[in-house]
Every structure is written in structure tokens, then in C-alpha cells.
Coordinates of C-alpha atoms and ligand atoms in Angstrom, one line a residue:
Chain A
M3 CA -99.0 78.1 -20.5
T4 CA -97.4 79.1 -23.7
K5 CA -93.7 79.7 -23.9
Q6 CA -92.0 82.0 -26.3
G7 CA -91.5 80.5 -29.7
V8 CA -88.3 79.0 -30.8
V9 CA -86.1 79.8 -33.7
P10 CA -83.6 77.0 -33.9
D11 CA -79.9 78.0 -34.8
S12 CA -77.5 75.6 -36.4
F13 CA -76.2 74.6 -33.1
S14 CA -79.4 73.8 -31.5
Q15 CA -81.3 72.5 -34.7
P16 CA -80.8 68.6 -33.8
F17 CA -82.4 69.2 -30.3
W18 CA -85.4 71.0 -31.6
D19 CA -85.9 68.7 -34.6
A20 CA -86.0 65.8 -32.2
A21 CA -88.4 67.6 -30.0
N22 CA -90.8 68.1 -33.1
E23 CA -90.6 64.3 -33.5
E24 CA -91.3 63.9 -29.8
R25 CA -87.8 62.6 -28.9
L26 CA -85.6 64.0 -26.2
V27 CA -81.9 64.1 -27.0
I28 CA -79.1 65.4 -24.8
Q29 CA -75.6 66.3 -25.9
N30 CA -73.1 63.4 -25.0
C31 CA -69.5 63.2 -25.4
H32 CA -68.7 59.6 -26.8
A33 CA -65.1 60.0 -25.7
C34 CA -66.1 60.5 -22.1
D35 CA -69.4 58.7 -22.2
R36 CA -70.9 61.7 -20.5
L37 CA -74.0 63.8 -21.0
Q38 CA -73.9 67.5 -20.7
H39 CA -76.8 70.0 -20.6
P40 CA -76.9 72.9 -21.4
P41 CA -74.9 71.8 -24.4
A42 CA -71.8 73.6 -25.5
E43 CA -69.3 73.6 -28.5
T44 CA -66.7 71.3 -26.6
C45 CA -67.0 68.8 -23.9
R46 CA -66.6 70.3 -20.5
D47 CA -64.6 67.3 -19.3
C48 CA -62.2 66.4 -22.0
G49 CA -62.4 69.7 -24.1
A50 CA -63.0 67.9 -27.5
G51 CA -65.4 69.2 -29.9
D52 CA -65.4 66.4 -32.3
S53 CA -66.6 63.7 -29.9
L54 CA -69.9 65.4 -29.3
E55 CA -73.3 63.9 -30.4
W56 CA -76.9 64.2 -29.8
K57 CA -77.9 61.2 -27.8
R58 CA -81.5 59.9 -27.3
V59 CA -82.4 59.6 -23.6
S60 CA -85.1 57.6 -21.9
G61 CA -87.4 60.6 -21.1
R62 CA -87.7 59.5 -17.4
G63 CA -86.6 61.5 -14.5
T64 CA -87.4 62.8 -11.0
I65 CA -88.5 66.1 -9.6
Y66 CA -85.2 67.4 -7.8
N67 CA -86.2 70.7 -6.6
Y68 CA -88.6 73.7 -7.4
G69 CA -89.4 77.4 -6.8
V70 CA -92.5 79.3 -7.5
V71 CA -92.3 82.2 -9.9
H72 CA -94.4 85.2 -9.0
D73 CA -92.5 87.9 -10.8
C74 CA -91.1 86.5 -14.1
P75 CA -89.1 88.7 -16.4
V76 CA -90.5 87.1 -19.6
R77 CA -93.4 89.0 -20.8
L78 CA -95.3 86.2 -22.3
L79 CA -95.3 84.1 -19.1
Q80 CA -96.3 86.9 -16.9
Q81 CA -100.1 86.2 -17.3
D82 CA -99.6 82.7 -15.9
Q83 CA -98.0 84.0 -12.6
P84 CA -97.5 82.3 -10.1
F85 CA -96.2 79.2 -11.7
N86 CA -94.1 76.3 -10.7
L87 CA -90.6 76.1 -12.0
A88 CA -88.9 72.8 -11.2
V89 CA -85.7 71.2 -11.9
I90 CA -85.8 67.5 -13.2
M91 CA -82.9 65.3 -13.0
L92 CA -82.7 62.7 -15.8
D93 CA -82.7 59.0 -14.9
D94 CA -80.1 58.5 -17.5
D95 CA -77.7 60.5 -15.6
P96 CA -79.0 62.1 -12.2
G97 CA -76.5 65.0 -12.6
I98 CA -78.3 66.3 -15.7
Q99 CA -81.1 68.8 -15.2
M100 CA -83.9 70.2 -17.1
F101 CA -86.4 72.8 -16.3
S102 CA -90.2 72.3 -16.2
H103 CA -93.3 74.2 -15.6
L104 CA -94.8 70.8 -14.4
P105 CA -98.2 71.0 -16.2
G106 CA -100.9 69.8 -14.2
V107 CA -99.2 70.0 -10.8
P108 CA -100.9 72.6 -8.5
V109 CA -98.9 75.8 -7.7
D110 CA -96.6 75.3 -4.8
D111 CA -97.8 71.7 -4.4
V112 CA -94.9 70.1 -6.0
P113 CA -94.0 66.4 -5.0
V114 CA -90.2 66.7 -4.9
G115 CA -88.6 63.3 -5.6
A116 CA -91.6 62.1 -7.8
A117 CA -91.0 60.4 -11.0
V118 CA -91.7 62.2 -14.1
E119 CA -91.8 61.6 -17.9
V120 CA -91.1 63.8 -20.8
I121 CA -94.0 65.2 -22.9
F122 CA -93.9 67.7 -25.7
E123 CA -95.8 71.0 -25.7
P124 CA -96.2 73.6 -28.5
T125 CA -94.5 76.9 -27.9
A126 CA -95.9 80.2 -29.3
N127 CA -94.8 79.4 -32.9
G128 CA -95.5 75.8 -32.9
Q129 CA -92.0 74.3 -32.1
L130 CA -92.5 71.5 -29.7
V131 CA -90.6 71.8 -26.4
P132 CA -89.7 69.1 -23.8
E133 CA -92.0 69.2 -20.7
W134 CA -92.5 66.9 -17.9
R135 CA -95.4 65.4 -16.2
V136 CA -95.7 63.5 -13.0
I137 CA -96.2 59.7 -13.6
A138 CA -99.3 58.4 -11.8
D139 CA -98.6 55.7 -9.1
Chain B
M8 CA -53.4 104.5 -23.6
T9 CA -55.6 101.4 -24.1
T10 CA -56.7 99.5 -20.7
P11 CA -56.3 95.9 -20.7
T12 CA -58.4 93.4 -18.7
A13 CA -56.7 91.6 -16.0
P14 CA -55.4 88.2 -17.0
D15 CA -56.5 85.1 -15.3
A16 CA -53.0 84.8 -13.7
M17 CA -53.6 87.7 -11.6
Y18 CA -56.3 85.9 -9.7
R19 CA -55.6 83.3 -7.1
N20 CA -57.8 80.5 -8.2
D21 CA -56.2 77.4 -7.0
E22 CA -55.6 75.5 -3.7
G23 CA -52.0 74.8 -2.8
L24 CA -50.7 78.2 -3.6
G25 CA -49.4 78.7 -0.2
I26 CA -49.1 82.1 1.5
W27 CA -49.8 85.0 -0.7
E28 CA -46.4 86.4 -1.8
H29 CA -47.4 89.9 -1.2
R30 CA -49.1 89.2 2.2
G31 CA -49.2 92.4 4.2
K32 CA -47.3 94.3 1.8
V33 CA -50.3 96.1 0.1
A34 CA -52.7 98.4 2.0
A35 CA -56.1 100.2 1.7
V36 CA -56.0 103.7 2.9
G37 CA -58.6 106.0 1.4
V38 CA -62.4 105.4 0.9
G39 CA -64.8 107.5 -1.1
H40 CA -68.4 107.0 -2.1
G41 CA -70.6 109.0 -4.5
P42 CA -74.2 109.8 -3.6
T43 CA -76.7 107.0 -4.1
S44 CA -80.0 107.4 -5.8
R45 CA -82.8 105.0 -6.9
R46 CA -82.6 105.9 -10.6
W47 CA -80.5 108.4 -12.7
D48 CA -82.5 111.6 -13.0
G49 CA -80.9 112.5 -16.4
R50 CA -78.7 115.3 -15.2
P51 CA -75.0 115.5 -16.2
E52 CA -73.9 115.9 -12.4
T53 CA -75.6 112.7 -11.3
C54 CA -74.7 110.3 -14.3
V55 CA -72.5 107.2 -13.3
G56 CA -69.4 108.9 -14.6
A57 CA -70.0 112.0 -12.4
I58 CA -70.6 110.0 -9.3
S59 CA -67.5 108.0 -9.9
I60 CA -65.3 111.1 -10.2
Q61 CA -67.0 112.2 -6.9
A62 CA -66.1 108.8 -5.3
L63 CA -62.5 108.9 -6.5
R64 CA -61.9 112.4 -5.4
K65 CA -63.2 111.7 -2.0
A66 CA -61.0 108.6 -1.8
I67 CA -57.8 110.6 -2.8
D68 CA -58.8 113.3 -0.2
D69 CA -59.5 110.7 2.5
A70 CA -56.0 109.1 2.0
G71 CA -54.4 112.5 2.1
V72 CA -52.5 112.0 -1.0
A73 CA -51.7 114.6 -3.7
P74 CA -53.2 113.4 -7.2
E75 CA -50.0 113.5 -8.9
Q76 CA -48.7 110.8 -6.7
I77 CA -51.3 108.4 -8.0
D78 CA -49.8 106.2 -10.7
G79 CA -52.5 103.5 -11.2
L80 CA -56.3 103.1 -11.9
V81 CA -58.3 99.9 -11.8
V82 CA -61.8 100.1 -13.1
V83 CA -64.8 97.8 -13.2
P84 CA -66.1 98.8 -16.8
V85 CA -69.5 97.2 -16.5
T86 CA -72.0 99.4 -14.4
T87 CA -75.1 97.3 -14.4
T88 CA -76.2 93.7 -14.3
G89 CA -79.7 94.5 -15.9
A90 CA -80.4 98.1 -16.7
F91 CA -79.5 98.7 -20.4
W92 CA -79.7 101.7 -22.6
E93 CA -82.5 100.8 -24.9
E94 CA -81.5 100.3 -28.5
G95 CA -82.6 103.2 -30.6
K96 CA -83.4 105.4 -27.6
P97 CA -81.9 108.9 -28.3
L98 CA -78.6 109.7 -26.6
P99 CA -78.5 112.1 -23.8
M100 CA -76.4 114.6 -25.8
D101 CA -76.5 117.3 -23.2
V102 CA -75.1 114.9 -20.7
I103 CA -72.5 113.6 -23.0
E104 CA -71.3 116.9 -24.1
S105 CA -70.9 118.0 -20.5
F106 CA -67.9 115.7 -20.3
N107 CA -64.7 114.9 -22.3
Q108 CA -65.7 112.0 -24.4
T109 CA -64.4 108.7 -25.4
D110 CA -65.2 106.7 -28.6
D111 CA -68.4 105.3 -27.0
P112 CA -71.0 108.0 -26.4
L113 CA -72.5 106.0 -23.5
D114 CA -69.2 106.1 -21.7
G115 CA -69.8 107.6 -18.4
V116 CA -73.7 107.1 -18.7
A117 CA -74.2 103.3 -19.1
K118 CA -70.5 102.1 -18.7
L119 CA -67.3 103.4 -17.3
S120 CA -63.8 103.3 -19.1
A121 CA -60.6 104.2 -17.5
E122 CA -59.9 106.5 -20.5
W123 CA -63.1 108.4 -19.6
L124 CA -62.2 108.9 -16.0
L125 CA -58.6 110.1 -16.9
A126 CA -60.1 112.4 -19.4
N127 CA -62.4 114.1 -16.9
M128 CA -60.0 114.0 -13.9
P129 CA -57.2 116.2 -15.2
E130 CA -55.5 116.2 -11.8
L131 CA -54.6 112.6 -12.4
T132 CA -51.5 113.6 -14.4
N133 CA -49.2 110.7 -13.5
V134 CA -51.4 107.5 -14.0
Q135 CA -49.1 105.0 -15.9
F136 CA -51.1 101.9 -15.1
T137 CA -54.5 101.1 -16.0
M138 CA -56.5 97.9 -15.9
Y139 CA -60.2 96.4 -15.9
G140 CA -61.2 94.1 -13.2
P141 CA -64.6 93.1 -14.8
G142 CA -67.5 92.0 -12.7
C143 CA -67.5 93.3 -9.2
M144 CA -65.4 95.5 -6.8
S145 CA -64.2 92.2 -5.5
N146 CA -62.7 91.4 -8.9
A147 CA -61.2 94.9 -9.0
L148 CA -59.7 94.7 -5.6
N149 CA -57.8 91.6 -6.3
V150 CA -56.4 93.0 -9.4
T151 CA -55.3 96.0 -7.5
A152 CA -53.8 94.2 -4.7
Q153 CA -51.9 92.0 -7.1
A154 CA -50.7 94.8 -9.3
I155 CA -49.3 96.8 -6.4
G156 CA -47.7 93.7 -4.9
D157 CA -46.2 92.9 -8.4
G158 CA -44.8 96.4 -8.5
R159 CA -46.7 97.6 -11.5
T160 CA -48.2 100.5 -9.6
H161 CA -47.5 101.8 -6.1
T162 CA -50.5 104.1 -5.4
C163 CA -53.7 103.0 -7.1
L164 CA -57.3 104.0 -7.2
V165 CA -60.0 101.4 -7.7
V166 CA -63.6 102.2 -8.5
K167 CA -66.9 100.3 -9.0
S168 CA -70.0 102.1 -10.0
W169 CA -73.6 101.3 -10.7
H170 CA -76.2 103.1 -13.0
N171 CA -79.9 102.4 -12.8
F172 CA -82.4 103.8 -15.4
E173 CA -86.2 104.1 -15.5
G174 CA -88.0 100.8 -16.2
R175 CA -87.6 97.4 -14.6
Y176 CA -84.6 95.3 -14.4
Y177 CA -84.3 92.5 -17.1
Q178 CA -87.7 93.4 -18.6
S179 CA -86.3 94.3 -22.0
G180 CA -84.5 92.5 -24.8
A181 CA -85.1 88.8 -25.5
N182 CA -87.5 88.7 -22.4
V183 CA -90.1 90.9 -24.2
E184 CA -89.7 89.1 -27.7
D185 CA -92.2 86.5 -29.0
T186 CA -89.4 84.0 -29.8
L187 CA -86.0 83.1 -28.5
P188 CA -83.0 81.7 -30.5
G189 CA -82.8 78.0 -30.1
T190 CA -79.7 77.8 -28.1
A191 CA -80.8 80.3 -25.5
A192 CA -84.3 78.8 -25.6
M193 CA -82.8 75.6 -24.0
T194 CA -82.5 77.2 -20.8
R195 CA -84.5 80.7 -20.9
L196 CA -87.9 79.4 -22.0
W197 CA -89.0 78.7 -18.4
G198 CA -88.7 82.3 -17.4
G199 CA -86.8 82.1 -14.0
P200 CA -86.1 85.5 -12.4
A201 CA -82.4 86.5 -11.4
S202 CA -82.9 85.1 -7.9
Y203 CA -84.5 81.8 -9.0
G204 CA -81.2 79.9 -8.8
T205 CA -80.4 81.1 -5.3
A206 CA -84.1 80.4 -4.4
L207 CA -83.7 76.7 -5.4
Q208 CA -80.5 76.3 -3.4
F209 CA -82.2 77.7 -0.4
A210 CA -85.2 75.5 -0.7
E211 CA -83.0 72.5 -1.1
Y212 CA -81.1 73.7 2.0
C213 CA -84.3 74.1 4.0
R214 CA -85.4 70.6 3.1
K215 CA -82.2 69.0 3.8
Y216 CA -81.6 70.6 7.2
G217 CA -85.2 71.2 8.3
K218 CA -85.0 75.1 8.1
T219 CA -87.5 77.6 7.1
H220 CA -87.6 81.0 5.3
E221 CA -88.8 82.7 8.5
M222 CA -85.4 81.9 10.1
M223 CA -83.9 84.5 7.7
A224 CA -85.8 87.3 9.5
P225 CA -83.1 88.1 12.2
F226 CA -80.4 88.3 9.6
M227 CA -82.6 90.7 7.5
E228 CA -83.5 92.9 10.4
N229 CA -79.8 93.0 11.5
S230 CA -78.6 93.7 8.0
R231 CA -80.9 96.6 7.6
R232 CA -80.1 98.0 11.0
N233 CA -76.4 97.9 10.1
G234 CA -77.3 99.7 6.6
L235 CA -79.1 102.5 8.4
M236 CA -75.9 103.2 10.2
F237 CA -74.0 103.2 6.9
P238 CA -74.3 106.9 5.8
E239 CA -73.0 106.2 2.4
G240 CA -75.7 103.8 1.7
Y241 CA -79.2 104.1 -0.3
W242 CA -81.4 103.1 2.7
A243 CA -79.7 105.5 5.1
Q244 CA -79.7 108.3 2.6
H245 CA -83.2 107.9 1.2
R246 CA -85.3 105.5 3.1
P247 CA -84.5 105.2 6.7
E248 CA -86.9 102.5 7.4
E249 CA -86.2 99.4 9.6
L250 CA -87.0 96.1 8.4
G251 CA -88.9 94.3 11.1
R252 CA -89.8 90.5 11.0
E253 CA -93.4 91.1 10.0
D254 CA -92.3 93.4 7.2
Y255 CA -89.8 90.9 5.9
L256 CA -92.2 87.9 6.0
A257 CA -95.2 90.0 4.6
A258 CA -93.2 90.9 1.5
R259 CA -94.4 89.5 -1.9
W260 CA -92.6 86.7 -3.5
I261 CA -90.3 87.0 -6.4
A262 CA -89.4 83.4 -6.9
K263 CA -90.4 81.6 -3.7
P264 CA -88.8 81.2 -1.4
A265 CA -87.0 84.3 -2.3
N266 CA -89.2 87.4 -1.6
L267 CA -88.8 91.1 -2.6
F268 CA -86.3 91.9 0.3
D269 CA -84.2 88.8 -0.5
N270 CA -83.7 90.6 -3.9
D271 CA -81.3 93.7 -3.4
I272 CA -82.7 97.0 -4.7
P273 CA -81.0 98.3 -7.9
I274 CA -79.5 101.8 -7.3
M275 CA -77.0 104.4 -8.6
M276 CA -73.7 104.4 -6.6
S277 CA -70.0 104.6 -6.8
G278 CA -67.5 103.5 -4.4
A279 CA -63.6 104.0 -4.6
Y280 CA -60.6 103.3 -2.7
L281 CA -56.9 104.3 -2.6
F282 CA -54.5 101.4 -2.3
S283 CA -50.8 101.6 -1.9
T284 CA -47.8 99.7 -0.8
A285 CA -47.6 99.1 2.9
E286 CA -44.5 101.4 3.1
R287 CA -46.1 104.3 1.4
A288 CA -49.4 103.8 3.1
A289 CA -47.5 104.3 6.4
D290 CA -47.3 108.0 5.7
M291 CA -50.9 108.7 4.6
K292 CA -53.7 110.3 6.5
Q293 CA -55.7 107.2 7.4
K294 CA -54.5 104.1 9.1
P295 CA -53.6 101.4 6.5
V296 CA -55.5 98.2 6.3
Y297 CA -53.3 95.4 5.2
I298 CA -54.3 92.9 2.7
L299 CA -53.4 89.4 3.8
N300 CA -54.6 87.6 0.7
H301 CA -57.0 87.7 -2.2
A302 CA -58.7 84.4 -3.5
S303 CA -61.1 83.6 -6.2
S304 CA -63.6 80.8 -7.2
N305 CA -64.8 80.1 -10.6
A306 CA -66.5 76.6 -10.3
R307 CA -69.4 75.9 -12.6
P308 CA -72.3 73.6 -12.0
R309 CA -72.4 70.2 -13.7
S310 CA -75.8 71.2 -15.4
L311 CA -78.3 74.1 -15.3
T312 CA -78.2 75.2 -11.8
P313 CA -75.8 74.5 -8.9
T314 CA -77.0 71.8 -6.4
L315 CA -76.6 72.2 -2.7
D316 CA -73.8 69.7 -2.8
E317 CA -71.9 71.7 -5.4
V318 CA -72.5 74.9 -3.4
E319 CA -71.1 73.4 -0.3
A320 CA -68.2 71.8 -2.0
E321 CA -67.2 75.0 -3.5
T322 CA -67.8 77.4 -0.5
A323 CA -65.5 75.1 1.5
R324 CA -63.0 75.0 -1.2
T325 CA -63.0 78.9 -1.4
A326 CA -62.7 79.0 2.3
R327 CA -59.5 76.8 2.3
K328 CA -58.0 79.2 -0.4
I329 CA -58.8 82.4 1.5
Y330 CA -57.3 81.0 4.8
E331 CA -54.3 79.2 3.0
G332 CA -53.1 82.3 1.3
A333 CA -53.7 84.6 4.3
G334 CA -52.0 82.0 6.7
I335 CA -55.0 82.2 9.1
T336 CA -57.8 80.0 10.3
A337 CA -61.4 80.8 10.9
D338 CA -60.5 81.5 14.5
D339 CA -58.7 84.6 13.4
L340 CA -61.7 86.4 11.9
S341 CA -63.0 89.3 14.0
F342 CA -66.0 89.4 11.8
E343 CA -67.3 88.7 8.2
N344 CA -68.7 90.6 5.4
M345 CA -69.5 88.0 2.9
Y346 CA -71.9 88.9 0.0
D347 CA -75.7 88.9 0.6
G348 CA -77.3 90.0 -2.7
F349 CA -79.2 87.5 -2.8
S350 CA -79.7 87.4 1.0
L351 CA -80.6 83.6 0.7
F352 CA -76.9 82.7 0.0
H353 CA -75.2 84.6 2.7
Q354 CA -75.5 81.4 5.0
F355 CA -73.6 79.3 2.2
H356 CA -70.6 81.7 2.4
L357 CA -70.6 81.8 6.2
E358 CA -70.8 78.0 6.5
G359 CA -68.1 77.5 3.9
L360 CA -65.9 79.7 6.1
G361 CA -66.9 78.0 9.2
Y362 CA -67.3 81.3 10.8
R363 CA -67.5 80.9 14.6
G364 CA -67.2 77.2 14.1
I365 CA -70.6 76.8 12.3
G366 CA -71.0 73.9 9.8
F367 CA -73.2 73.0 7.1
G368 CA -76.9 73.5 8.1
D369 CA -76.0 75.6 11.2
A370 CA -76.2 79.3 9.8
L371 CA -80.0 79.8 10.2
D372 CA -79.8 78.6 13.9
F373 CA -76.9 80.9 14.3
Y374 CA -78.9 83.8 13.0
Q375 CA -81.3 83.3 16.0
T376 CA -78.4 84.3 18.4
D377 CA -76.8 87.6 18.7
I378 CA -75.2 88.6 15.5
S379 CA -75.3 92.3 16.1
I380 CA -72.2 94.6 15.9
E381 CA -72.4 94.7 19.6
G382 CA -72.2 91.1 20.2
P383 CA -69.2 88.5 20.0
N384 CA -70.3 87.1 16.6
P385 CA -71.1 90.0 14.1
V386 CA -72.6 88.9 11.0
S387 CA -72.5 91.3 8.0
P388 CA -71.7 94.5 10.0
S389 CA -71.7 96.4 6.7
G390 CA -75.4 95.4 6.3
G391 CA -74.5 94.4 2.8
N392 CA -76.8 95.0 -0.1
V393 CA -79.6 94.3 2.1
G394 CA -78.8 97.2 4.2
S395 CA -77.7 99.6 1.6
G396 CA -78.7 98.7 -1.9
R397 CA -77.0 96.7 -4.8
S398 CA -73.5 97.5 -5.1
R399 CA -71.4 94.6 -3.9
V400 CA -69.2 97.3 -2.4
W401 CA -70.4 97.9 1.1
M402 CA -68.9 94.8 2.5
H403 CA -65.4 95.9 1.4
T404 CA -65.8 99.5 2.6
D405 CA -67.0 98.3 6.0
C406 CA -64.0 96.0 6.5
I407 CA -61.6 98.9 5.7
Q408 CA -63.6 101.3 8.0
Q409 CA -64.1 98.7 10.8
L410 CA -60.3 97.9 10.8
Q411 CA -59.4 101.6 10.8
G412 CA -61.8 102.1 13.8
R413 CA -63.9 104.7 11.9
A414 CA -67.1 102.9 11.1
G415 CA -69.0 105.4 13.2
P416 CA -72.2 104.1 14.8
R417 CA -71.6 100.9 12.9
Q418 CA -68.3 100.1 14.6
V419 CA -68.1 96.6 16.1
T420 CA -68.0 96.7 19.8
G421 CA -68.3 93.0 20.8
V422 CA -65.1 92.1 19.2
K423 CA -61.6 93.9 18.6
P424 CA -61.5 94.5 14.8
E425 CA -58.4 92.8 13.6
V426 CA -58.9 90.6 10.8
A427 CA -61.9 90.3 8.4
V428 CA -63.1 88.9 5.2
S429 CA -65.1 90.2 2.4
G430 CA -66.2 89.1 -1.1
G431 CA -68.6 87.4 -3.5
P432 CA -70.7 87.4 -5.2
M433 CA -71.9 83.8 -5.9
P434 CA -71.0 80.6 -4.0
L435 CA -69.7 79.2 -7.2
G436 CA -67.9 82.1 -8.4
G437 CA -66.4 85.2 -6.7
N438 CA -63.5 87.0 -5.5
F439 CA -62.5 87.4 -1.8
T440 CA -60.2 89.7 0.1
V441 CA -58.7 89.2 3.7
W442 CA -58.1 92.5 5.6
S443 CA -55.9 93.1 8.5
A444 CA -55.2 95.9 11.0
S445 CA -51.7 94.7 11.3
P446 CA -49.3 93.6 8.4
D447 CA -48.3 90.4 10.2
Ligands
ZN2 ZN1 -65.5 64.6 -23.3

């Protein structure tokens, strides 16, 4: 399924540039040694803005939870309904979540708890976006 | 007069604040509702401003108060969560010109300011205090109660209204664009509907505790039944249809495990109350319903969407705040009217409260017992948004009417209505009110 294109803004540019190089980066506060996603202008723990960096993470995670979207508000995705929409927890920090359509996983047949790895898929305007696929045993 | 937004300090957000300093000294007296409809039909007399005026006038009449005695007005200025006037769409000038206007031509049509209401309610000659409690009626109630307790107003109206336009909720703006800005894209590219987050929490709940979506059916049936006995509500006024188990379970999915009926139906509506000091309320037409406490929650999840652990920690914390400030325990609750839009999180609020002694994972089993208004354990006697449409108001109206003994066919009969709690919306963010038939 093809997601809406992405027009990086100055804040998000490093995340999207890394994605185009097939690297997953997550915002990290080096003062707290703590990842945060979604990213913000300041650390949600210590409040600092100058301690934030984009940190490369392993790209490994597990499927934490999922729902099946039958009535999507995003026009471009409506032709793909119903589709899986899962929450991935990163191995680097199992409090940090990312969304995934779980390409290749049958609808509503999602192996919760399974290990996944990041892949990169093109969106409508060619910008690559992190996605996740189940790691075969 | 420019109307300020209530400062954070007016909300009771923290644990350990002790008994609310104005416990039992503020009361709700009058209730008023405008007519509901599915969508606005474009006429001046049905716009959100017009139905708000109707609701406010009914609340004033209901309390038996002369309009010039009213010195305060608290308003929720936002009147939708997802129905917006399309950019570039011609303004409804015939409607706009039917009213005294403010700077924003869509005031009274797609939003509601205190200034617009005062300009169109000339009988309110003595309002000195105006304030916004943005969000839900729950916010505005807390602000009103605190303002009266603090002596900033003694007889205060509070109103929350909703507009709904043609077209589908949320299916406009960025959702119909071919691209998204990079920051928004990090969370929005995946296209989760509004109920997706709640569906996730419910899915995790079912996995953890071995429950199923089918177990929601008695709650849904009970809520619609109660809603059909709520003459102010949408389903009672327009679609007097029961919601049987089969109807509920056959409904199409929106974000499985949330189906169509788990998503409340957007409507036009307005609800208003007249609050006063306990002393003044004693001389008004209706029996005062005393506010024992108001409490707030504004937790945020660690990451994209709340986990069940985060939900349970926060609903428990909220309950401790609710009980602490009111000086009560769960045992004191005659009934509960916690929020239900989305239906799949009502059980989180219930379990956080420990209503009737239930703990985490117990609520869906509790739903299989007698939760009717006739029984000893009424659940959502208002019927909530499930029973009357999207408003986040019914729960409060019901608490007031039940404790006044005038909830009509909806009146609880299996318990004596003495103390109740209402509020929401979300398990990780909301505002809550404790109501009592007695000030003590
Ligand atoms: Zn930090």
C-alpha cells in the first residue's frame, strides 16, 4: 500500500534524510540517555532542548499490539481497506513505539509478540518511510 | 469584554491536594438542552449559536432565576472535534446576519464565543465574569465550580454545544492531500481513525484478561436503553431504536475491535446549566445538587499511544484524586456516569474508580450482571454518548437530574441517588465532577 508523500520540514528533515539512506533514527536526549518518539522540540523528561539528537537505533522490535482499519480517514489508504495497523516496540527501548502496516502479514492474522525488523518503503512522492516486517524463524 | 481561557491553576490536577476547599459550597440547579439533530440544516434558528441560546434560556427558566441575577458565563468555545467549515466555502451570510456578530463571521455557526452569546442574549445584563473552559463540558464545569467557590461569580451559566455539518468527520484537510508535512507524517501516515487508539487499548485488555468484544453487548444495550429514556437526546428524539446484542455485534468495523456503535454518532446539540453558591441555590426552583469535588487528569503516554499499563495507572490515579478531594470512597457512589465515547474505554474508567469493588480486568464480567437503572449497580444511567449521541454532556445532566429526583423514566430505582461521579473524556486526560444530593 502506498502512503501519502512526505514533505520534510526543518524539524523532521534528519529523520527523513536518514530514512532515504535506509537508516532508522529516533530522537534521543543525551542528558537523560532516553529516546522519545514522537519527537518534540524539548525533552519530555528534563525539558532541555539543546540535549536532543537523532540517534541511530538497531531497527529491531516486536509487535506489541494491532487493530484492523476498515474505515480510514486518509483518502489515499482507503483503497487498501481493511488493513493491519500495528504498534511496534523497539528493542532499543521497549517504551518507544512506531506504527506499521506490517507488509506481508495477512489482515487480522497478526502475530502479536513476534520479532520484526525495519525496512524502508517508498511513499507516494518517493520519500522512503520506515516499515516493519516479521523476521522468519 | 474579552474572555480569558481558564488558567491551569483552576484545575485540580495533583494528588495530595486534600479536600476541595469549596466542597459542598457550589451547586448545580438549572438544566437546559437545545434540540438535537444529525446535521445542521442551514437555517438560522438551528445553528449552533441558536440552539445554545435555547439551552441557556431553558437552564435559566429551570432554575427559576431572573436573568439579571446572573453574573457569570463559562463557555466551551470549540463546538466540534472533526467537522470544520471548509476553507473557501461561501459564508452563510443570511444566517450570520440574523444575529449580532463578533469579529469572526463563523461565531455562532462553527464556534461559540462568550461575546457572541452575550450580544444575542440581551436579557443577560449583569454578566461580569466570563471564561473559557476549552475542551468538553467537563472542563467548563470544573472551571465554573472553581470560579464560584473562589467568589468570582455567584450565579453562573455554563454551556457546551456541538455543531455538525454535511460530509464525513475528519475526511478533509490533510487527510485528503497527496502529501503530509514531515513532522505530522511521522505519526499520521498510517491512517488510524479516531477510535484506533482506544481499539488498541481494548485489544490489549482482551488479550491480557481473556475477554472478548462480544462481552460489550450488555453495556451497549443498557446504554441505548437508558438513552431512549433521555428525552433531550438524539436517539430518543430522532431514532427510537433499541440496540440489541445482534444489532451491535453485526455492525461494521471501523478500527477492529471498535465497530460502528463503539463510535458515538456526531450530532448538533447544546447543553447548559445554571450553577450558584449553595446559599443562593437554596432559594431557587430546583433542588440544588452540590459539588463535592472536581478533579483533572492530563497524563501523556510515553510514546505514540497509551499502553494498557499507562491507562490503568492513570485511571487509578484519577480516582484517588476524585475521592480525596470529595472526602469519599468508592463505597459512597450511588451510581457512575463516566464517559463512554468511545464505548470501549468506559470499563477503564469504571475499573479505575473501583466501582462496586471491581478491579482491573473485571468490568466486562460486571457488564454481564444487572447494570440497569432498576438494579443495585447502575452503569451509565445517562446512557452516555452511546445512548444519546456525541456530546460529552449527557453524563453530567443525568447526575444532576438523578440527584434532583427528576430523571423521569430513567430515574434509578435500585439505589438511593445520593452521590455520583461523571467526567472524561480519555483515560489519560479528562475532567471529573463529584455530585451530591447533600452538601455534607
Ligand atoms: Zn532529557
